[in-house]
């Protein structure tokens, strides 16, 4: 059974249908990207998946449980890191446990073992303004992880980073995902980013937005190479450009 099953989800606002009949699955440990032009309903879909909005029809099944309208079941990270400037990194990443009613002392104890794993050792007592963009983003990922742990929803998580930092973050996130067996659904407008990170790419198009194509990223035969320089990578990018013109 898939970790996440999205079944025939349709959402409307003020009688305007934004997304219609959206269905897909996410397996444990899988990374799935949603791409599509602006206004196609990607963020609306994320609001449904996170429980922040109830669809007019359809189901969202996480690990066998229908989570429609239920918040706190998945981790949801927005484009900006949203770290609180007046709190230390330790207390920023402890927020999910504090929201759940845990004492400050216990919350700090819960997050402490993860600082090394997330590459943040030594930052515990620093403030967000003292960290680089990449380190702030790691802290944001760490905090997001504690909100749910089974499924991460990431809305353009790397868009605010410079190109060199992005490349480092791609490698880091792929590694931490394997270590923690994270399942991820992320939104991206960057085709190279989508191909680099994804196991599958879901292309959304139309008004209302629908999933019009699923592209499986096959890296077999490219071991030992920089995947971004291979013919497969170039072909995937060409295919996606064509699909986005639908």
PDB file of C-alpha atoms in Angstrom:
ATOM      1  CA  UNK A   1       0.000   0.000   0.000  1.00  0.00           C
ATOM      2  CA  UNK A   2       1.274   3.461  -0.906  1.00  0.00           C
ATOM      3  CA  UNK A   3       2.103   5.872   1.916  1.00  0.00           C
ATOM      4  CA  UNK A   4      -0.095   8.567   0.347  1.00  0.00           C
ATOM      5  CA  UNK A   5      -3.130   8.063  -1.871  1.00  0.00           C
ATOM      6  CA  UNK A   6      -4.847  11.089  -3.371  1.00  0.00           C
ATOM      7  CA  UNK A   7      -8.178  10.068  -4.861  1.00  0.00           C
ATOM      8  CA  UNK A   8     -10.241  12.220  -7.243  1.00  0.00           C
ATOM      9  CA  UNK A   9      -9.676  15.497  -5.373  1.00  0.00           C
ATOM     10  CA  UNK A  10     -11.599  18.514  -6.639  1.00  0.00           C
ATOM     11  CA  UNK A  11     -11.493  21.947  -5.018  1.00  0.00           C
ATOM     12  CA  UNK A  12     -13.516  25.100  -5.638  1.00  0.00           C
ATOM     13  CA  UNK A  13     -13.411  28.665  -4.346  1.00  0.00           C
ATOM     14  CA  UNK A  14     -16.494  30.837  -4.801  1.00  0.00           C
ATOM     15  CA  UNK A  15     -17.948  28.393  -7.345  1.00  0.00           C
ATOM     16  CA  UNK A  16     -14.761  28.446  -9.440  1.00  0.00           C
ATOM     17  CA  UNK A  17     -13.153  25.017  -9.785  1.00  0.00           C
ATOM     18  CA  UNK A  18      -9.411  25.363  -9.181  1.00  0.00           C
ATOM     19  CA  UNK A  19      -8.324  21.710  -9.398  1.00  0.00           C
ATOM     20  CA  UNK A  20     -10.354  18.786 -10.670  1.00  0.00           C
ATOM     21  CA  UNK A  21     -10.194  15.017 -10.248  1.00  0.00           C
ATOM     22  CA  UNK A  22      -6.599  14.895  -8.973  1.00  0.00           C
ATOM     23  CA  UNK A  23      -5.359  11.366  -8.242  1.00  0.00           C
ATOM     24  CA  UNK A  24      -1.853  10.070  -7.535  1.00  0.00           C
ATOM     25  CA  UNK A  25       0.137   8.034  -5.020  1.00  0.00           C
ATOM     26  CA  UNK A  26       3.441   8.454  -3.192  1.00  0.00           C
ATOM     27  CA  UNK A  27       5.452   5.474  -2.008  1.00  0.00           C
ATOM     28  CA  UNK A  28       7.546   5.438   1.163  1.00  0.00           C
ATOM     29  CA  UNK A  29      10.910   7.064   0.509  1.00  0.00           C
ATOM     30  CA  UNK A  30       9.810   8.491  -2.843  1.00  0.00           C
ATOM     31  CA  UNK A  31      10.310  12.045  -4.107  1.00  0.00           C
ATOM     32  CA  UNK A  32       7.528  13.341  -6.342  1.00  0.00           C
ATOM     33  CA  UNK A  33       7.537  16.778  -7.973  1.00  0.00           C
ATOM     34  CA  UNK A  34       4.525  18.827  -9.071  1.00  0.00           C
ATOM     35  CA  UNK A  35       5.204  21.199 -11.927  1.00  0.00           C
ATOM     36  CA  UNK A  36       2.884  23.435 -13.905  1.00  0.00           C
ATOM     37  CA  UNK A  37       2.417  27.040 -14.917  1.00  0.00           C
ATOM     38  CA  UNK A  38       1.403  29.634 -12.314  1.00  0.00           C
ATOM     39  CA  UNK A  39      -2.266  29.514 -11.371  1.00  0.00           C
ATOM     40  CA  UNK A  40      -2.772  25.857 -12.240  1.00  0.00           C
ATOM     41  CA  UNK A  41      -3.585  24.952  -8.612  1.00  0.00           C
ATOM     42  CA  UNK A  42      -0.421  23.443  -7.172  1.00  0.00           C
ATOM     43  CA  UNK A  43      -0.599  25.411  -3.915  1.00  0.00           C
ATOM     44  CA  UNK A  44      -4.344  24.744  -3.674  1.00  0.00           C
ATOM     45  CA  UNK A  45      -3.578  21.034  -3.868  1.00  0.00           C
ATOM     46  CA  UNK A  46      -0.981  21.396  -1.104  1.00  0.00           C
ATOM     47  CA  UNK A  47      -3.528  23.137   1.109  1.00  0.00           C
ATOM     48  CA  UNK A  48      -5.813  20.130   0.684  1.00  0.00           C
ATOM     49  CA  UNK A  49      -3.026  17.611   1.338  1.00  0.00           C
ATOM     50  CA  UNK A  50      -1.963  19.445   4.501  1.00  0.00           C
ATOM     51  CA  UNK A  51      -5.520  19.623   5.850  1.00  0.00           C
ATOM     52  CA  UNK A  52      -5.650  23.414   5.701  1.00  0.00           C
ATOM     53  CA  UNK A  53      -8.537  23.228   3.216  1.00  0.00           C
ATOM     54  CA  UNK A  54     -11.268  20.652   2.698  1.00  0.00           C
ATOM     55  CA  UNK A  55     -11.925  19.673  -0.918  1.00  0.00           C
ATOM     56  CA  UNK A  56     -15.443  19.645  -2.324  1.00  0.00           C
ATOM     57  CA  UNK A  57     -14.850  16.006  -3.219  1.00  0.00           C
ATOM     58  CA  UNK A  58     -12.173  13.341  -3.032  1.00  0.00           C
ATOM     59  CA  UNK A  59     -10.016  11.651  -0.422  1.00  0.00           C
ATOM     60  CA  UNK A  60      -6.491  12.001   0.930  1.00  0.00           C
ATOM     61  CA  UNK A  61      -5.296   8.764   2.539  1.00  0.00           C
ATOM     62  CA  UNK A  62      -2.042   8.829   4.540  1.00  0.00           C
ATOM     63  CA  UNK A  63      -0.795   5.467   5.787  1.00  0.00           C
ATOM     64  CA  UNK A  64      -4.348   4.100   5.676  1.00  0.00           C
ATOM     65  CA  UNK A  65      -6.013   7.089   7.390  1.00  0.00           C
ATOM     66  CA  UNK A  66      -8.289   9.600   5.670  1.00  0.00           C
ATOM     67  CA  UNK A  67      -6.717  12.951   6.605  1.00  0.00           C
ATOM     68  CA  UNK A  68      -9.055  15.308   4.728  1.00  0.00           C
ATOM     69  CA  UNK A  69      -9.424  18.450   6.842  1.00  0.00           C
ATOM     70  CA  UNK A  70      -6.953  17.199   9.481  1.00  0.00           C
ATOM     71  CA  UNK A  71      -3.914  19.380  10.137  1.00  0.00           C
ATOM     72  CA  UNK A  72      -0.711  18.171  11.765  1.00  0.00           C
ATOM     73  CA  UNK A  73      -0.631  14.898   9.816  1.00  0.00           C
ATOM     74  CA  UNK A  74       1.994  15.953   7.277  1.00  0.00           C
ATOM     75  CA  UNK A  75       4.874  18.429   7.290  1.00  0.00           C
ATOM     76  CA  UNK A  76       4.335  21.539   5.155  1.00  0.00           C
ATOM     77  CA  UNK A  77       7.141  23.970   4.356  1.00  0.00           C
ATOM     78  CA  UNK A  78       6.580  27.220   2.477  1.00  0.00           C
ATOM     79  CA  UNK A  79       9.035  28.987   0.142  1.00  0.00           C
ATOM     80  CA  UNK A  80      10.569  31.187   2.854  1.00  0.00           C
ATOM     81  CA  UNK A  81      12.247  29.585   5.846  1.00  0.00           C
ATOM     82  CA  UNK A  82       9.928  31.450   8.269  1.00  0.00           C
ATOM     83  CA  UNK A  83      12.420  31.134  11.128  1.00  0.00           C
ATOM     84  CA  UNK A  84      11.575  33.378  14.077  1.00  0.00           C
ATOM     85  CA  UNK A  85      14.411  35.947  14.327  1.00  0.00           C
ATOM     86  CA  UNK A  86      14.116  36.354  18.104  1.00  0.00           C
ATOM     87  CA  UNK A  87      14.521  32.627  18.842  1.00  0.00           C
ATOM     88  CA  UNK A  88      17.675  30.520  18.689  1.00  0.00           C
ATOM     89  CA  UNK A  89      17.942  27.764  16.103  1.00  0.00           C
ATOM     90  CA  UNK A  90      17.393  25.203  18.851  1.00  0.00           C
ATOM     91  CA  UNK A  91      14.151  26.856  19.892  1.00  0.00           C
ATOM     92  CA  UNK A  92      13.051  27.424  16.291  1.00  0.00           C
ATOM     93  CA  UNK A  93      13.317  23.746  15.433  1.00  0.00           C
ATOM     94  CA  UNK A  94      11.678  22.804  18.760  1.00  0.00           C
ATOM     95  CA  UNK A  95       8.490  24.682  17.838  1.00  0.00           C
ATOM     96  CA  UNK A  96       6.569  21.635  16.517  1.00  0.00           C
ATOM     97  CA  UNK A  97       6.876  19.940  19.895  1.00  0.00           C
ATOM     98  CA  UNK A  98       6.050  23.137  21.777  1.00  0.00           C
ATOM     99  CA  UNK A  99       2.882  23.556  19.681  1.00  0.00           C
ATOM    100  CA  UNK A 100       1.893  20.037  20.749  1.00  0.00           C
ATOM    101  CA  UNK A 101       2.177  21.056  24.406  1.00  0.00           C
ATOM    102  CA  UNK A 102       5.619  19.699  25.257  1.00  0.00           C
ATOM    103  CA  UNK A 103       7.731  21.583  27.800  1.00  0.00           C
ATOM    104  CA  UNK A 104      10.642  23.667  26.514  1.00  0.00           C
ATOM    105  CA  UNK A 105      13.173  21.428  28.260  1.00  0.00           C
ATOM    106  CA  UNK A 106      11.698  18.228  26.835  1.00  0.00           C
ATOM    107  CA  UNK A 107      11.367  19.739  23.338  1.00  0.00           C
ATOM    108  CA  UNK A 108      15.016  20.773  23.357  1.00  0.00           C
ATOM    109  CA  UNK A 109      15.993  17.260  24.427  1.00  0.00           C
ATOM    110  CA  UNK A 110      13.940  15.731  21.601  1.00  0.00           C
ATOM    111  CA  UNK A 111      15.592  17.782  18.844  1.00  0.00           C
ATOM    112  CA  UNK A 112      19.162  17.737  20.203  1.00  0.00           C
ATOM    113  CA  UNK A 113      20.246  14.410  18.626  1.00  0.00           C
ATOM    114  CA  UNK A 114      19.281  15.577  15.125  1.00  0.00           C
ATOM    115  CA  UNK A 115      21.551  18.621  14.851  1.00  0.00           C
ATOM    116  CA  UNK A 116      24.514  16.587  13.638  1.00  0.00           C
ATOM    117  CA  UNK A 117      22.390  14.590  11.191  1.00  0.00           C
ATOM    118  CA  UNK A 118      21.018  17.785   9.650  1.00  0.00           C
ATOM    119  CA  UNK A 119      24.493  19.333   9.472  1.00  0.00           C
ATOM    120  CA  UNK A 120      23.630  21.984  12.058  1.00  0.00           C
ATOM    121  CA  UNK A 121      25.915  21.066  14.924  1.00  0.00           C
ATOM    122  CA  UNK A 122      27.248  24.201  16.592  1.00  0.00           C
ATOM    123  CA  UNK A 123      24.279  26.350  15.581  1.00  0.00           C
ATOM    124  CA  UNK A 124      21.992  25.446  18.489  1.00  0.00           C
ATOM    125  CA  UNK A 125      22.399  28.753  20.342  1.00  0.00           C
ATOM    126  CA  UNK A 126      22.788  30.978  17.292  1.00  0.00           C
ATOM    127  CA  UNK A 127      20.040  33.136  15.815  1.00  0.00           C
ATOM    128  CA  UNK A 128      18.778  32.937  12.199  1.00  0.00           C
ATOM    129  CA  UNK A 129      20.552  36.184  11.253  1.00  0.00           C
ATOM    130  CA  UNK A 130      23.866  34.528  12.105  1.00  0.00           C
ATOM    131  CA  UNK A 131      23.404  31.694   9.590  1.00  0.00           C
ATOM    132  CA  UNK A 132      23.938  31.497   5.832  1.00  0.00           C
ATOM    133  CA  UNK A 133      20.980  30.970   3.509  1.00  0.00           C
ATOM    134  CA  UNK A 134      21.772  27.277   3.131  1.00  0.00           C
ATOM    135  CA  UNK A 135      22.069  26.724   6.879  1.00  0.00           C
ATOM    136  CA  UNK A 136      18.812  28.584   7.513  1.00  0.00           C
ATOM    137  CA  UNK A 137      17.131  26.329   4.979  1.00  0.00           C
ATOM    138  CA  UNK A 138      18.490  23.238   6.726  1.00  0.00           C
ATOM    139  CA  UNK A 139      17.049  24.530   9.982  1.00  0.00           C
ATOM    140  CA  UNK A 140      13.703  25.071   8.249  1.00  0.00           C
ATOM    141  CA  UNK A 141      13.781  21.510   6.898  1.00  0.00           C
ATOM    142  CA  UNK A 142      14.622  20.194  10.360  1.00  0.00           C
ATOM    143  CA  UNK A 143      11.713  22.064  11.952  1.00  0.00           C
ATOM    144  CA  UNK A 144       9.386  20.871   9.185  1.00  0.00           C
ATOM    145  CA  UNK A 145      10.512  17.279   9.756  1.00  0.00           C
ATOM    146  CA  UNK A 146       9.402  17.407  13.391  1.00  0.00           C
ATOM    147  CA  UNK A 147       5.889  18.483  12.394  1.00  0.00           C
ATOM    148  CA  UNK A 148       5.121  15.205  10.640  1.00  0.00           C
ATOM    149  CA  UNK A 149       8.074  12.965   9.789  1.00  0.00           C
ATOM    150  CA  UNK A 150       6.236  10.608   7.405  1.00  0.00           C
ATOM    151  CA  UNK A 151       5.484  13.003   4.518  1.00  0.00           C
ATOM    152  CA  UNK A 152       7.070  16.331   3.599  1.00  0.00           C
ATOM    153  CA  UNK A 153       5.234  18.894   1.460  1.00  0.00           C
ATOM    154  CA  UNK A 154       7.713  21.468   0.157  1.00  0.00           C
ATOM    155  CA  UNK A 155       6.540  24.518  -1.803  1.00  0.00           C
ATOM    156  CA  UNK A 156       9.514  25.684  -3.920  1.00  0.00           C
ATOM    157  CA  UNK A 157      11.925  25.023  -1.045  1.00  0.00           C
ATOM    158  CA  UNK A 158      15.096  26.059  -2.883  1.00  0.00           C
ATOM    159  CA  UNK A 159      13.859  29.067  -4.871  1.00  0.00           C
ATOM    160  CA  UNK A 160      15.370  31.691  -2.541  1.00  0.00           C
ATOM    161  CA  UNK A 161      18.889  30.214  -2.715  1.00  0.00           C
ATOM    162  CA  UNK A 162      21.704  31.172  -5.091  1.00  0.00           C
ATOM    163  CA  UNK A 163      22.723  28.610  -7.720  1.00  0.00           C
ATOM    164  CA  UNK A 164      25.795  27.259  -5.916  1.00  0.00           C
ATOM    165  CA  UNK A 165      23.927  26.882  -2.643  1.00  0.00           C
ATOM    166  CA  UNK A 166      21.082  25.139  -4.476  1.00  0.00           C
ATOM    167  CA  UNK A 167      23.407  22.470  -5.844  1.00  0.00           C
ATOM    168  CA  UNK A 168      24.771  21.794  -2.357  1.00  0.00           C
ATOM    169  CA  UNK A 169      21.243  21.653  -0.935  1.00  0.00           C
ATOM    170  CA  UNK A 170      20.079  19.204  -3.614  1.00  0.00           C
ATOM    171  CA  UNK A 171      22.832  16.759  -2.663  1.00  0.00           C
ATOM    172  CA  UNK A 172      22.197  17.303   1.037  1.00  0.00           C
ATOM    173  CA  UNK A 173      18.437  16.798   0.790  1.00  0.00           C
ATOM    174  CA  UNK A 174      18.779  13.627  -1.295  1.00  0.00           C
ATOM    175  CA  UNK A 175      21.176  12.248   1.314  1.00  0.00           C
ATOM    176  CA  UNK A 176      19.061  13.177   4.360  1.00  0.00           C
ATOM    177  CA  UNK A 177      15.979  11.778   2.618  1.00  0.00           C
ATOM    178  CA  UNK A 178      17.678   8.414   2.237  1.00  0.00           C
ATOM    179  CA  UNK A 179      18.921   8.436   5.821  1.00  0.00           C
ATOM    180  CA  UNK A 180      15.518   9.296   7.318  1.00  0.00           C
ATOM    181  CA  UNK A 181      13.435   7.453   4.683  1.00  0.00           C
ATOM    182  CA  UNK A 182      11.551  10.659   3.951  1.00  0.00           C
ATOM    183  CA  UNK A 183       8.703  10.762   1.470  1.00  0.00           C
ATOM    184  CA  UNK A 184       8.468  14.118  -0.272  1.00  0.00           C
ATOM    185  CA  UNK A 185       6.072  15.934  -2.564  1.00  0.00           C
ATOM    186  CA  UNK A 186       7.501  19.251  -3.729  1.00  0.00           C
ATOM    187  CA  UNK A 187       6.499  22.070  -6.045  1.00  0.00           C
ATOM    188  CA  UNK A 188       9.063  23.493  -8.430  1.00  0.00           C
ATOM    189  CA  UNK A 189       9.121  25.824 -11.437  1.00  0.00           C
ATOM    190  CA  UNK A 190      12.701  24.799 -12.190  1.00  0.00           C
ATOM    191  CA  UNK A 191      12.784  21.895 -14.671  1.00  0.00           C
ATOM    192  CA  UNK A 192      16.413  20.989 -13.936  1.00  0.00           C
ATOM    193  CA  UNK A 193      15.670  20.929 -10.209  1.00  0.00           C
ATOM    194  CA  UNK A 194      12.618  18.717 -10.755  1.00  0.00           C
ATOM    195  CA  UNK A 195      14.581  16.205 -12.841  1.00  0.00           C
ATOM    196  CA  UNK A 196      17.591  16.214 -10.496  1.00  0.00           C
ATOM    197  CA  UNK A 197      15.613  15.466  -7.352  1.00  0.00           C
ATOM    198  CA  UNK A 198      12.571  13.480  -8.436  1.00  0.00           C
ATOM    199  CA  UNK A 199      11.695   9.840  -8.788  1.00  0.00           C
ATOM    200  CA  UNK A 200       8.521  10.946 -10.597  1.00  0.00           C
ATOM    201  CA  UNK A 201       7.255  14.256 -11.953  1.00  0.00           C
ATOM    202  CA  UNK A 202       3.540  15.051 -12.149  1.00  0.00           C
ATOM    203  CA  UNK A 203       2.682  17.698 -14.725  1.00  0.00           C
ATOM    204  CA  UNK A 204      -0.355  19.876 -13.999  1.00  0.00           C
ATOM    205  CA  UNK A 205      -2.088  21.914 -16.679  1.00  0.00           C
ATOM    206  CA  UNK A 206      -5.418  23.460 -17.594  1.00  0.00           C
ATOM    207  CA  UNK A 207      -8.104  25.465 -15.859  1.00  0.00           C
ATOM    208  CA  UNK A 208      -9.213  23.791 -13.691  1.00  0.00           C
ATOM    209  CA  UNK A 209      -5.849  22.191 -13.024  1.00  0.00           C
ATOM    210  CA  UNK A 210      -5.454  18.491 -13.719  1.00  0.00           C
ATOM    211  CA  UNK A 211      -2.558  16.056 -13.797  1.00  0.00           C
ATOM    212  CA  UNK A 212      -1.975  15.598 -17.512  1.00  0.00           C
ATOM    213  CA  UNK A 213       1.190  13.481 -17.457  1.00  0.00           C
ATOM    214  CA  UNK A 214       3.399  11.446 -15.153  1.00  0.00           C
ATOM    215  CA  UNK A 215       7.092  11.229 -15.987  1.00  0.00           C
ATOM    216  CA  UNK A 216       9.202   8.530 -14.305  1.00  0.00           C
ATOM    217  CA  UNK A 217      12.857   9.529 -13.993  1.00  0.00           C
ATOM    218  CA  UNK A 218      15.029   6.559 -14.905  1.00  0.00           C
ATOM    219  CA  UNK A 219      18.688   6.961 -13.952  1.00  0.00           C
ATOM    220  CA  UNK A 220      19.734   3.406 -14.898  1.00  0.00           C
ATOM    221  CA  UNK A 221      22.839   3.397 -17.048  1.00  0.00           C
ATOM    222  CA  UNK A 222      24.032   6.796 -15.809  1.00  0.00           C
ATOM    223  CA  UNK A 223      25.826   5.572 -12.682  1.00  0.00           C
ATOM    224  CA  UNK A 224      29.147   7.321 -12.125  1.00  0.00           C
ATOM    225  CA  UNK A 225      28.152  10.242 -14.350  1.00  0.00           C
ATOM    226  CA  UNK A 226      26.881  13.696 -13.591  1.00  0.00           C
ATOM    227  CA  UNK A 227      23.233  13.010 -14.426  1.00  0.00           C
ATOM    228  CA  UNK A 228      22.657  16.612 -15.466  1.00  0.00           C
ATOM    229  CA  UNK A 229      25.113  16.181 -18.363  1.00  0.00           C
ATOM    230  CA  UNK A 230      23.555  12.991 -19.758  1.00  0.00           C
ATOM    231  CA  UNK A 231      21.347  12.629 -22.817  1.00  0.00           C
ATOM    232  CA  UNK A 232      18.584  11.239 -20.598  1.00  0.00           C
ATOM    233  CA  UNK A 233      18.529  14.467 -18.599  1.00  0.00           C
ATOM    234  CA  UNK A 234      18.362  16.549 -21.774  1.00  0.00           C
ATOM    235  CA  UNK A 235      15.543  14.393 -23.150  1.00  0.00           C
ATOM    236  CA  UNK A 236      13.511  14.694 -19.930  1.00  0.00           C
ATOM    237  CA  UNK A 237      13.891  18.466 -19.989  1.00  0.00           C
ATOM    238  CA  UNK A 238      12.747  18.616 -23.620  1.00  0.00           C
ATOM    239  CA  UNK A 239       9.726  16.420 -22.820  1.00  0.00           C
ATOM    240  CA  UNK A 240       8.720  18.593 -19.858  1.00  0.00           C
ATOM    241  CA  UNK A 241       8.991  21.789 -21.891  1.00  0.00           C
ATOM    242  CA  UNK A 242       6.649  20.264 -24.451  1.00  0.00           C
ATOM    243  CA  UNK A 243       4.153  19.130 -21.808  1.00  0.00           C
ATOM    244  CA  UNK A 244       4.055  22.551 -20.171  1.00  0.00           C
ATOM    245  CA  UNK A 245       2.935  24.051 -23.479  1.00  0.00           C
ATOM    246  CA  UNK A 246      -0.259  21.946 -23.447  1.00  0.00           C
TER     247      UNK A 246
END
